[in-house]
Amino acid sequence: MRAMDLIQVQSITLAAVAYDSHHDLLELHFRDGTVYHYFGVPAKQHQDLLAADSKGAYFNRTIRGHFPYVALRSVS
């Protein structure tokens, strides 16, 4: 898999976001240190997440529970 550009975001919930358009893969870095990959996320939703006034609310409304995911790193 190719490297994704990590974009720092202003959010209480999220620290950074990356996206791989070749695989529809969304990588989310949360403020608590957890990192997740969400699979099958359309580019439009990635763009809408970056444009959202509340990235945490957008994530909860349109991504969480809607796409398969895997935790890459988790806080114990």
PDB file of N, CA and C in Angstrom:
ATOM      1  N   MET A   1       0.844  -1.180   0.000  1.00  0.00           N
ATOM      2  CA  MET A   1       0.000   0.000   0.000  1.00  0.00           C
ATOM      3  C   MET A   1       0.888   1.242   0.000  1.00  0.00           C
ATOM      4  N   ARG A   2       0.496   2.225  -0.767  1.00  0.00           N
ATOM      5  CA  ARG A   2       1.306   3.440  -0.840  1.00  0.00           C
ATOM      6  C   ARG A   2       1.049   4.322   0.376  1.00  0.00           C
ATOM      7  N   ALA A   3       2.006   5.191   0.645  1.00  0.00           N
ATOM      8  CA  ALA A   3       1.885   6.098   1.786  1.00  0.00           C
ATOM      9  C   ALA A   3       0.771   7.118   1.538  1.00  0.00           C
ATOM     10  N   MET A   4       0.057   7.443   2.583  1.00  0.00           N
ATOM     11  CA  MET A   4      -1.016   8.426   2.497  1.00  0.00           C
ATOM     12  C   MET A   4      -0.545   9.718   3.147  1.00  0.00           C
ATOM     13  N   ASP A   5      -1.016  10.843   2.616  1.00  0.00           N
ATOM     14  CA  ASP A   5      -0.702  12.135   3.214  1.00  0.00           C
ATOM     15  C   ASP A   5      -1.594  12.348   4.426  1.00  0.00           C
ATOM     16  N   LEU A   6      -0.970  12.570   5.572  1.00  0.00           N
ATOM     17  CA  LEU A   6      -1.693  12.789   6.813  1.00  0.00           C
ATOM     18  C   LEU A   6      -1.991  14.277   6.952  1.00  0.00           C
ATOM     19  N   ILE A   7      -3.264  14.611   7.125  1.00  0.00           N
ATOM     20  CA  ILE A   7      -3.696  15.999   7.260  1.00  0.00           C
ATOM     21  C   ILE A   7      -4.121  16.235   8.710  1.00  0.00           C
ATOM     22  N   GLN A   8      -3.442  17.160   9.372  1.00  0.00           N
ATOM     23  CA  GLN A   8      -3.820  17.538  10.733  1.00  0.00           C
ATOM     24  C   GLN A   8      -5.141  18.302  10.666  1.00  0.00           C
ATOM     25  N   VAL A   9      -6.047  18.024  11.592  1.00  0.00           N
ATOM     26  CA  VAL A   9      -7.350  18.683  11.585  1.00  0.00           C
ATOM     27  C   VAL A   9      -7.641  19.319  12.934  1.00  0.00           C
ATOM     28  N   GLN A  10      -8.495  20.340  12.899  1.00  0.00           N
ATOM     29  CA  GLN A  10      -8.966  20.998  14.116  1.00  0.00           C
ATOM     30  C   GLN A  10     -10.218  20.268  14.569  1.00  0.00           C
ATOM     31  N   SER A  11     -10.087  19.522  15.650  1.00  0.00           N
ATOM     32  CA  SER A  11     -11.210  18.738  16.142  1.00  0.00           C
ATOM     33  C   SER A  11     -10.937  18.335  17.579  1.00  0.00           C
ATOM     34  N   ILE A  12     -11.996  18.242  18.354  1.00  0.00           N
ATOM     35  CA  ILE A  12     -11.863  17.740  19.727  1.00  0.00           C
ATOM     36  C   ILE A  12     -11.617  16.238  19.698  1.00  0.00           C
ATOM     37  N   THR A  13     -12.184  15.557  18.710  1.00  0.00           N
ATOM     38  CA  THR A  13     -12.125  14.098  18.613  1.00  0.00           C
ATOM     39  C   THR A  13     -10.951  13.600  17.778  1.00  0.00           C
ATOM     40  N   LEU A  14     -10.772  14.182  16.601  1.00  0.00           N
ATOM     41  CA  LEU A  14      -9.768  13.711  15.645  1.00  0.00           C
ATOM     42  C   LEU A  14      -8.525  14.593  15.659  1.00  0.00           C
ATOM     43  N   ALA A  15      -7.357  13.952  15.470  1.00  0.00           N
ATOM     44  CA  ALA A  15      -6.098  14.686  15.368  1.00  0.00           C
ATOM     45  C   ALA A  15      -5.665  14.830  13.923  1.00  0.00           C
ATOM     46  N   ALA A  16      -5.883  13.754  13.126  1.00  0.00           N
ATOM     47  CA  ALA A  16      -5.424  13.776  11.735  1.00  0.00           C
ATOM     48  C   ALA A  16      -6.230  12.788  10.910  1.00  0.00           C
ATOM     49  N   VAL A  17      -6.227  13.035   9.589  1.00  0.00           N
ATOM     50  CA  VAL A  17      -6.981  12.223   8.640  1.00  0.00           C
ATOM     51  C   VAL A  17      -6.089  11.965   7.424  1.00  0.00           C
ATOM     52  N   ALA A  18      -6.151  10.742   6.905  1.00  0.00           N
ATOM     53  CA  ALA A  18      -5.461  10.415   5.657  1.00  0.00           C
ATOM     54  C   ALA A  18      -6.414   9.593   4.802  1.00  0.00           C
ATOM     55  N   TYR A  19      -6.204   9.627   3.475  1.00  0.00           N
ATOM     56  CA  TYR A  19      -7.106   8.907   2.573  1.00  0.00           C
ATOM     57  C   TYR A  19      -6.328   8.352   1.393  1.00  0.00           C
ATOM     58  N   ASP A  20      -6.630   7.113   1.037  1.00  0.00           N
ATOM     59  CA  ASP A  20      -6.059   6.452  -0.138  1.00  0.00           C
ATOM     60  C   ASP A  20      -7.192   6.226  -1.127  1.00  0.00           C
ATOM     61  N   SER A  21      -7.233   7.047  -2.172  1.00  0.00           N
ATOM     62  CA  SER A  21      -8.329   6.977  -3.140  1.00  0.00           C
ATOM     63  C   SER A  21      -8.272   5.719  -4.004  1.00  0.00           C
ATOM     64  N   HIS A  22      -7.115   5.099  -4.118  1.00  0.00           N
ATOM     65  CA  HIS A  22      -6.997   3.870  -4.911  1.00  0.00           C
ATOM     66  C   HIS A  22      -7.668   2.687  -4.215  1.00  0.00           C
ATOM     67  N   HIS A  23      -7.759   2.764  -2.882  1.00  0.00           N
ATOM     68  CA  HIS A  23      -8.351   1.664  -2.108  1.00  0.00           C
ATOM     69  C   HIS A  23      -9.590   2.086  -1.320  1.00  0.00           C
ATOM     70  N   ASP A  24     -10.038   3.339  -1.487  1.00  0.00           N
ATOM     71  CA  ASP A  24     -11.156   3.880  -0.692  1.00  0.00           C
ATOM     72  C   ASP A  24     -10.932   3.624   0.798  1.00  0.00           C
ATOM     73  N   LEU A  25      -9.724   3.930   1.234  1.00  0.00           N
ATOM     74  CA  LEU A  25      -9.294   3.666   2.611  1.00  0.00           C
ATOM     75  C   LEU A  25      -9.135   4.973   3.369  1.00  0.00           C
ATOM     76  N   LEU A  26      -9.870   5.111   4.465  1.00  0.00           N
ATOM     77  CA  LEU A  26      -9.803   6.291   5.314  1.00  0.00           C
ATOM     78  C   LEU A  26      -9.057   5.934   6.588  1.00  0.00           C
ATOM     79  N   GLU A  27      -8.017   6.687   6.884  1.00  0.00           N
ATOM     80  CA  GLU A  27      -7.248   6.477   8.121  1.00  0.00           C
ATOM     81  C   GLU A  27      -7.540   7.631   9.053  1.00  0.00           C
ATOM     82  N   LEU A  28      -7.996   7.310  10.251  1.00  0.00           N
ATOM     83  CA  LEU A  28      -8.327   8.334  11.242  1.00  0.00           C
ATOM     84  C   LEU A  28      -7.439   8.187  12.465  1.00  0.00           C
ATOM     85  N   HIS A  29      -6.834   9.296  12.868  1.00  0.00           N
ATOM     86  CA  HIS A  29      -6.016   9.359  14.081  1.00  0.00           C
ATOM     87  C   HIS A  29      -6.819  10.144  15.110  1.00  0.00           C
ATOM     88  N   PHE A  30      -7.166   9.480  16.199  1.00  0.00           N
ATOM     89  CA  PHE A  30      -7.956  10.124  17.238  1.00  0.00           C
ATOM     90  C   PHE A  30      -7.039  10.787  18.267  1.00  0.00           C
ATOM     91  N   ARG A  31      -7.562  11.778  18.962  1.00  0.00           N
ATOM     92  CA  ARG A  31      -6.783  12.524  19.957  1.00  0.00           C
ATOM     93  C   ARG A  31      -6.266  11.623  21.076  1.00  0.00           C
ATOM     94  N   ASP A  32      -6.959  10.524  21.362  1.00  0.00           N
ATOM     95  CA  ASP A  32      -6.516   9.643  22.442  1.00  0.00           C
ATOM     96  C   ASP A  32      -5.407   8.679  22.003  1.00  0.00           C
ATOM     97  N   GLY A  33      -4.963   8.799  20.736  1.00  0.00           N
ATOM     98  CA  GLY A  33      -3.863   7.969  20.258  1.00  0.00           C
ATOM     99  C   GLY A  33      -4.285   6.768  19.431  1.00  0.00           C
ATOM    100  N   THR A  34      -5.563   6.474  19.374  1.00  0.00           N
ATOM    101  CA  THR A  34      -6.006   5.339  18.564  1.00  0.00           C
ATOM    102  C   THR A  34      -5.984   5.704  17.087  1.00  0.00           C
ATOM    103  N   VAL A  35      -5.687   4.716  16.258  1.00  0.00           N
ATOM    104  CA  VAL A  35      -5.651   4.889  14.807  1.00  0.00           C
ATOM    105  C   VAL A  35      -6.499   3.781  14.195  1.00  0.00           C
ATOM    106  N   TYR A  36      -7.376   4.157  13.271  1.00  0.00           N
ATOM    107  CA  TYR A  36      -8.266   3.201  12.611  1.00  0.00           C
ATOM    108  C   TYR A  36      -8.169   3.338  11.102  1.00  0.00           C
ATOM    109  N   HIS A  37      -8.347   2.217  10.422  1.00  0.00           N
ATOM    110  CA  HIS A  37      -8.563   2.206   8.979  1.00  0.00           C
ATOM    111  C   HIS A  37     -10.015   1.844   8.732  1.00  0.00           C
ATOM    112  N   TYR A  38     -10.702   2.657   7.942  1.00  0.00           N
ATOM    113  CA  TYR A  38     -12.079   2.392   7.523  1.00  0.00           C
ATOM    114  C   TYR A  38     -12.055   2.069   6.042  1.00  0.00           C
ATOM    115  N   PHE A  39     -12.685   0.963   5.657  1.00  0.00           N
ATOM    116  CA  PHE A  39     -12.625   0.442   4.297  1.00  0.00           C
ATOM    117  C   PHE A  39     -13.886   0.775   3.505  1.00  0.00           C
ATOM    118  N   GLY A  40     -13.707   1.062   2.201  1.00  0.00           N
ATOM    119  CA  GLY A  40     -14.839   1.316   1.320  1.00  0.00           C
ATOM    120  C   GLY A  40     -15.440   2.697   1.457  1.00  0.00           C
ATOM    121  N   VAL A  41     -14.686   3.631   2.001  1.00  0.00           N
ATOM    122  CA  VAL A  41     -15.197   4.985   2.203  1.00  0.00           C
ATOM    123  C   VAL A  41     -15.022   5.787   0.904  1.00  0.00           C
ATOM    124  N   PRO A  42     -16.106   6.289   0.332  1.00  0.00           N
ATOM    125  CA  PRO A  42     -16.000   7.075  -0.902  1.00  0.00           C
ATOM    126  C   PRO A  42     -15.214   8.373  -0.695  1.00  0.00           C
ATOM    127  N   ALA A  43     -14.549   8.822  -1.746  1.00  0.00           N
ATOM    128  CA  ALA A  43     -13.764  10.065  -1.692  1.00  0.00           C
ATOM    129  C   ALA A  43     -14.618  11.240  -1.240  1.00  0.00           C
ATOM    130  N   LYS A  44     -15.882  11.274  -1.653  1.00  0.00           N
ATOM    131  CA  LYS A  44     -16.784  12.374  -1.272  1.00  0.00           C
ATOM    132  C   LYS A  44     -16.932  12.468   0.243  1.00  0.00           C
ATOM    133  N   GLN A  45     -17.018  11.332   0.917  1.00  0.00           N
ATOM    134  CA  GLN A  45     -17.162  11.376   2.375  1.00  0.00           C
ATOM    135  C   GLN A  45     -15.873  11.839   3.038  1.00  0.00           C
ATOM    136  N   HIS A  46     -14.745  11.479   2.470  1.00  0.00           N
ATOM    137  CA  HIS A  46     -13.469  11.994   2.986  1.00  0.00           C
ATOM    138  C   HIS A  46     -13.431  13.514   2.851  1.00  0.00           C
ATOM    139  N   GLN A  47     -13.802  14.021   1.684  1.00  0.00           N
ATOM    140  CA  GLN A  47     -13.809  15.468   1.452  1.00  0.00           C
ATOM    141  C   GLN A  47     -14.806  16.168   2.379  1.00  0.00           C
ATOM    142  N   ASP A  48     -15.974  15.562   2.539  1.00  0.00           N
ATOM    143  CA  ASP A  48     -16.986  16.148   3.418  1.00  0.00           C
ATOM    144  C   ASP A  48     -16.520  16.149   4.876  1.00  0.00           C
ATOM    145  N   LEU A  49     -15.802  15.115   5.288  1.00  0.00           N
ATOM    146  CA  LEU A  49     -15.250  15.071   6.649  1.00  0.00           C
ATOM    147  C   LEU A  49     -14.287  16.233   6.856  1.00  0.00           C
ATOM    148  N   LEU A  50     -13.395  16.448   5.902  1.00  0.00           N
ATOM    149  CA  LEU A  50     -12.428  17.541   6.029  1.00  0.00           C
ATOM    150  C   LEU A  50     -13.113  18.905   6.044  1.00  0.00           C
ATOM    151  N   ALA A  51     -14.221  19.039   5.341  1.00  0.00           N
ATOM    152  CA  ALA A  51     -14.939  20.312   5.263  1.00  0.00           C
ATOM    153  C   ALA A  51     -15.920  20.533   6.412  1.00  0.00           C
ATOM    154  N   ALA A  52     -16.214  19.498   7.180  1.00  0.00           N
ATOM    155  CA  ALA A  52     -17.235  19.594   8.232  1.00  0.00           C
ATOM    156  C   ALA A  52     -16.811  20.551   9.342  1.00  0.00           C
ATOM    157  N   ASP A  53     -17.768  21.323   9.839  1.00  0.00           N
ATOM    158  CA  ASP A  53     -17.508  22.205  10.979  1.00  0.00           C
ATOM    159  C   ASP A  53     -17.147  21.384  12.211  1.00  0.00           C
ATOM    160  N   SER A  54     -17.860  20.290  12.422  1.00  0.00           N
ATOM    161  CA  SER A  54     -17.573  19.370  13.522  1.00  0.00           C
ATOM    162  C   SER A  54     -17.195  18.017  12.933  1.00  0.00           C
ATOM    163  N   LYS A  55     -15.911  17.752  12.893  1.00  0.00           N
ATOM    164  CA  LYS A  55     -15.436  16.502  12.311  1.00  0.00           C
ATOM    165  C   LYS A  55     -15.872  15.292  13.131  1.00  0.00           C
ATOM    166  N   GLY A  56     -15.911  15.446  14.452  1.00  0.00           N
ATOM    167  CA  GLY A  56     -16.369  14.363  15.317  1.00  0.00           C
ATOM    168  C   GLY A  56     -17.825  14.025  15.079  1.00  0.00           C
ATOM    169  N   ALA A  57     -18.659  15.050  14.939  1.00  0.00           N
ATOM    170  CA  ALA A  57     -20.082  14.823  14.680  1.00  0.00           C
ATOM    171  C   ALA A  57     -20.276  14.193  13.307  1.00  0.00           C
ATOM    172  N   TYR A  58     -19.535  14.656  12.309  1.00  0.00           N
ATOM    173  CA  TYR A  58     -19.635  14.071  10.968  1.00  0.00           C
ATOM    174  C   TYR A  58     -19.215  12.600  10.998  1.00  0.00           C
ATOM    175  N   PHE A  59     -18.110  12.315  11.686  1.00  0.00           N
ATOM    176  CA  PHE A  59     -17.647  10.935  11.821  1.00  0.00           C
ATOM    177  C   PHE A  59     -18.732  10.064  12.463  1.00  0.00           C
ATOM    178  N   ASN A  60     -19.289  10.518  13.554  1.00  0.00           N
ATOM    179  CA  ASN A  60     -20.314   9.736  14.258  1.00  0.00           C
ATOM    180  C   ASN A  60     -21.564   9.522  13.412  1.00  0.00           C
ATOM    181  N   ARG A  61     -21.912  10.499  12.602  1.00  0.00           N
ATOM    182  CA  ARG A  61     -23.136  10.453  11.809  1.00  0.00           C
ATOM    183  C   ARG A  61     -22.979   9.624  10.525  1.00  0.00           C
ATOM    184  N   THR A  62     -21.812   9.685   9.870  1.00  0.00           N
ATOM    185  CA  THR A  62     -21.719   9.103   8.527  1.00  0.00           C
ATOM    186  C   THR A  62     -20.654   8.029   8.332  1.00  0.00           C
ATOM    187  N   ILE A  63     -19.754   7.865   9.289  1.00  0.00           N
ATOM    188  CA  ILE A  63     -18.684   6.873   9.109  1.00  0.00           C
ATOM    189  C   ILE A  63     -18.776   5.758  10.150  1.00  0.00           C
ATOM    190  N   ARG A  64     -18.801   6.116  11.424  1.00  0.00           N
ATOM    191  CA  ARG A  64     -18.871   5.104  12.495  1.00  0.00           C
ATOM    192  C   ARG A  64     -20.119   4.247  12.301  1.00  0.00           C
ATOM    193  N   GLY A  65     -19.909   2.931  12.283  1.00  0.00           N
ATOM    194  CA  GLY A  65     -21.024   2.006  12.138  1.00  0.00           C
ATOM    195  C   GLY A  65     -21.482   1.784  10.712  1.00  0.00           C
ATOM    196  N   HIS A  66     -20.892   2.505   9.749  1.00  0.00           N
ATOM    197  CA  HIS A  66     -21.311   2.391   8.355  1.00  0.00           C
ATOM    198  C   HIS A  66     -20.291   1.676   7.471  1.00  0.00           C
ATOM    199  N   PHE A  67     -19.057   1.542   7.971  1.00  0.00           N
ATOM    200  CA  PHE A  67     -17.993   0.930   7.174  1.00  0.00           C
ATOM    201  C   PHE A  67     -17.202  -0.053   8.029  1.00  0.00           C
ATOM    202  N   PRO A  68     -16.707  -1.127   7.400  1.00  0.00           N
ATOM    203  CA  PRO A  68     -15.826  -2.032   8.149  1.00  0.00           C
ATOM    204  C   PRO A  68     -14.529  -1.311   8.505  1.00  0.00           C
ATOM    205  N   TYR A  69     -13.942  -1.690   9.643  1.00  0.00           N
ATOM    206  CA  TYR A  69     -12.734  -1.015  10.095  1.00  0.00           C
ATOM    207  C   TYR A  69     -11.830  -1.982  10.844  1.00  0.00           C
ATOM    208  N   VAL A  70     -10.614  -1.532  11.043  1.00  0.00           N
ATOM    209  CA  VAL A  70      -9.658  -2.261  11.883  1.00  0.00           C
ATOM    210  C   VAL A  70      -8.878  -1.230  12.691  1.00  0.00           C
ATOM    211  N   ALA A  71      -8.629  -1.557  13.952  1.00  0.00           N
ATOM    212  CA  ALA A  71      -7.811  -0.695  14.801  1.00  0.00           C
ATOM    213  C   ALA A  71      -6.347  -1.045  14.550  1.00  0.00           C
ATOM    214  N   LEU A  72      -5.544  -0.034  14.225  1.00  0.00           N
ATOM    215  CA  LEU A  72      -4.118  -0.258  13.994  1.00  0.00           C
ATOM    216  C   LEU A  72      -3.328  -0.103  15.269  1.00  0.00           C
ATOM    217  N   ARG A  73      -3.718   0.862  16.064  1.00  0.00           N
ATOM    218  CA  ARG A  73      -3.017   1.136  17.316  1.00  0.00           C
ATOM    219  C   ARG A  73      -4.069   1.606  18.302  1.00  0.00           C
ATOM    220  N   SER A  74      -3.987   1.074  19.482  1.00  0.00           N
ATOM    221  CA  SER A  74      -4.994   1.407  20.470  1.00  0.00           C
ATOM    222  C   SER A  74      -4.327   1.721  21.806  1.00  0.00           C
ATOM    223  N   VAL A  75      -4.935   2.606  22.566  1.00  0.00           N
ATOM    224  CA  VAL A  75      -4.442   2.926  23.892  1.00  0.00           C
ATOM    225  C   VAL A  75      -4.968   1.865  24.850  1.00  0.00           C
ATOM    226  N   SER A  76      -4.089   1.314  25.656  1.00  0.00           N
ATOM    227  CA  SER A  76      -4.491   0.265  26.610  1.00  0.00           C
ATOM    228  C   SER A  76      -5.112   0.853  27.847  1.00  0.00           C
TER     229      SER A  76
END
